[in-house]
Coordinates of C-alpha atoms in Angstrom, one line a residue:
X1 CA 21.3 25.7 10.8
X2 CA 21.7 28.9 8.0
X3 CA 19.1 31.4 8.4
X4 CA 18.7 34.9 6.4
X5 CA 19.4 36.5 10.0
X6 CA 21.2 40.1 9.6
X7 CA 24.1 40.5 11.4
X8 CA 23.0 43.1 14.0
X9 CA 20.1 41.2 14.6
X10 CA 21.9 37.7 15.0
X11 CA 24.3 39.9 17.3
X12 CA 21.6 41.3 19.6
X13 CA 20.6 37.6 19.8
X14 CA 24.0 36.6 21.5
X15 CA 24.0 39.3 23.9
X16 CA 20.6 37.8 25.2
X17 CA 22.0 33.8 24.9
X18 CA 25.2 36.0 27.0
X19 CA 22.7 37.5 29.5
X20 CA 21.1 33.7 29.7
X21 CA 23.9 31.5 30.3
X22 CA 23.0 29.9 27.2
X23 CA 26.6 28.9 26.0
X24 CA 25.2 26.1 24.0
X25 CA 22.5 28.5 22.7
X26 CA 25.5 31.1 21.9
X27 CA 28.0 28.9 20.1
X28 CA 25.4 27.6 18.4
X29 CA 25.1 30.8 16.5
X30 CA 28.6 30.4 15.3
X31 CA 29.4 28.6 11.5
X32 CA 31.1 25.2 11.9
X33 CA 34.1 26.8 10.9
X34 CA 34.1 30.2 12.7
X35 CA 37.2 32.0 13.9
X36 CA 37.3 33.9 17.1
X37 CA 40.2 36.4 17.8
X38 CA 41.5 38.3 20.7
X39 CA 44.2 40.9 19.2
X40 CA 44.8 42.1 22.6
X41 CA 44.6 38.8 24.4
X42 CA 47.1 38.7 28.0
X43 CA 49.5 35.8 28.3
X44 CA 48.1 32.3 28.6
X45 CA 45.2 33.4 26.8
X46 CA 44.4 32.3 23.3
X47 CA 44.5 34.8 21.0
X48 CA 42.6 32.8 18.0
X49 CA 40.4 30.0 18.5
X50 CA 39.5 28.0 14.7
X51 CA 36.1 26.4 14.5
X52 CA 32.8 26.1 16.7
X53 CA 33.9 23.0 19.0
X54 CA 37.0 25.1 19.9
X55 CA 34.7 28.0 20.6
X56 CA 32.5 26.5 22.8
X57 CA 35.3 25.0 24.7
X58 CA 36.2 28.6 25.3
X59 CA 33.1 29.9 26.3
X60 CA 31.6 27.0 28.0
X61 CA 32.7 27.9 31.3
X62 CA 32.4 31.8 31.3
X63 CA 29.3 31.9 33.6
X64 CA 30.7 30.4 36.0
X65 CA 33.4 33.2 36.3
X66 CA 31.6 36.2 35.1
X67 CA 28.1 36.5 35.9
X68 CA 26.6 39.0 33.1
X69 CA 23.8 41.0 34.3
X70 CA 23.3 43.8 31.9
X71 CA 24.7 45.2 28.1
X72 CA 23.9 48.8 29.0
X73 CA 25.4 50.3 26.3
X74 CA 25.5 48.6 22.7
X75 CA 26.0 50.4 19.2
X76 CA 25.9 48.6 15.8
X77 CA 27.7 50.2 13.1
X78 CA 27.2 49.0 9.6
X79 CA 30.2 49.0 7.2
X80 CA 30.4 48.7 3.6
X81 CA 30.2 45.1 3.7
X82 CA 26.5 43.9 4.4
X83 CA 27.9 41.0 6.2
X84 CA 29.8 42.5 8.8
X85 CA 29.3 44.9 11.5
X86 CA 31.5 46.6 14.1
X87 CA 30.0 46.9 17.6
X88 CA 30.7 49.2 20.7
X89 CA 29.2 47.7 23.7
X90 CA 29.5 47.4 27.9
X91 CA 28.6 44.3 29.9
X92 CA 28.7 44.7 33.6
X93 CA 28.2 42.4 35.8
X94 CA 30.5 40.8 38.7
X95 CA 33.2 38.7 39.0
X96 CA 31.7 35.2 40.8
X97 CA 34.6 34.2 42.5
X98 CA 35.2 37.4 44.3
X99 CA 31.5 39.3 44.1
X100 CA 33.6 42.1 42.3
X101 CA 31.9 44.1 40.0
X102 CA 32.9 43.6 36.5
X103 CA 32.3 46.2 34.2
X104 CA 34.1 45.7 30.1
X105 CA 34.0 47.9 26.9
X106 CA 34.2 46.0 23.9
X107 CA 34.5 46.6 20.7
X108 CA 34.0 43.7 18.2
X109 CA 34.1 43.6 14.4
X110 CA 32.0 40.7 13.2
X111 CA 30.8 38.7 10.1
X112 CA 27.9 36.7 9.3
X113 CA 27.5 34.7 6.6
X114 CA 23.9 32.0 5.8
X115 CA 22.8 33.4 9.2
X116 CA 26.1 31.9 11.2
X117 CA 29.1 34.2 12.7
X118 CA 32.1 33.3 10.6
X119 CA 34.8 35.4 12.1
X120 CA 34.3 37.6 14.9
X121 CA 37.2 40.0 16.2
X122 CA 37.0 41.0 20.3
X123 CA 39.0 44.0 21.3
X124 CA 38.7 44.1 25.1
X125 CA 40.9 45.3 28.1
X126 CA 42.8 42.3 29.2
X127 CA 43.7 44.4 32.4
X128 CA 40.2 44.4 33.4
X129 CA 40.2 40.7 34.0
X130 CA 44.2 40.5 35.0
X131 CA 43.2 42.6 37.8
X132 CA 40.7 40.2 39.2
X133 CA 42.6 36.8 38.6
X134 CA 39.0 35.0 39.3
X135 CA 37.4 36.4 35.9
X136 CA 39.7 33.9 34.0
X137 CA 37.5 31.5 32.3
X138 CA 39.9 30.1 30.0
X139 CA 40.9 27.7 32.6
X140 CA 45.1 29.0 31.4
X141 CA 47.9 28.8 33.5
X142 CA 49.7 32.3 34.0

């Protein structure tokens, strides 16, 4: 479903779905053929996932590791190409499995395109998560 949604407004819009549990609600933001890349992805993680069913695969069973509560801190920086944006942002949280507190910094450079995320670009601290073996959502075997 394309919309004339602006990328830092179809952004904002995932962070809520995020703060939902709404995984169906979030991948449903992403194009049919979307790519999803973790540059600094550990071992046993993927580091590039290729289309939206792939994607939700992914993401389908992060609430039930990593119980969002909050994105305190979110910047939106625009970039000479009106379809992408980079984004510095915090979610905290906790870690369900253990009741630790999880607290991330992101920073993510994405593109929309006919109101969908076509390529999206997370760098996170993979020793945030490798600290607290529980946080792993990818269901991977390390």
């Amino acid at each position: 479903m394309a919309t004339d949604t602006a990328p830092a407004d179809l952004f904002r819009r995932s962070l809520q779905l995020m703060l939902d549990k709404d995984m169906d609600g979030w991948t449903g933001l992403w194009d049919d053929d979307g790519v999803f890349e973790f540059p600094f992805a550990p071992d046993g993680w993927p580091e590039r996932l290729e289309g939206r069913a792939a994607i939700a695969d992914y993401i389908r069973g992060y609430p039930d590791h990593i119980d969002l509560h909050d994105f305190p801190s979110v910047e939106i920086h625009r970039t000479t190409v009106p379809e992408t944006i980079v984004v510095e942002m915090r979610g905290v949280g906790r870690v369900v499995g253990t009741g630790s507190p999880f607290d991330m910094t992101y920073i993510a450079v994405v593109t929309v395109r006919d109101g969908l995320i076509t390529h999206y670009r997370d760098y996170w601290n993979p020793l945030t998560v490798l600290q607290d073996t529980a946080s792993d959502f990818t269901g991977g075997d390390r």
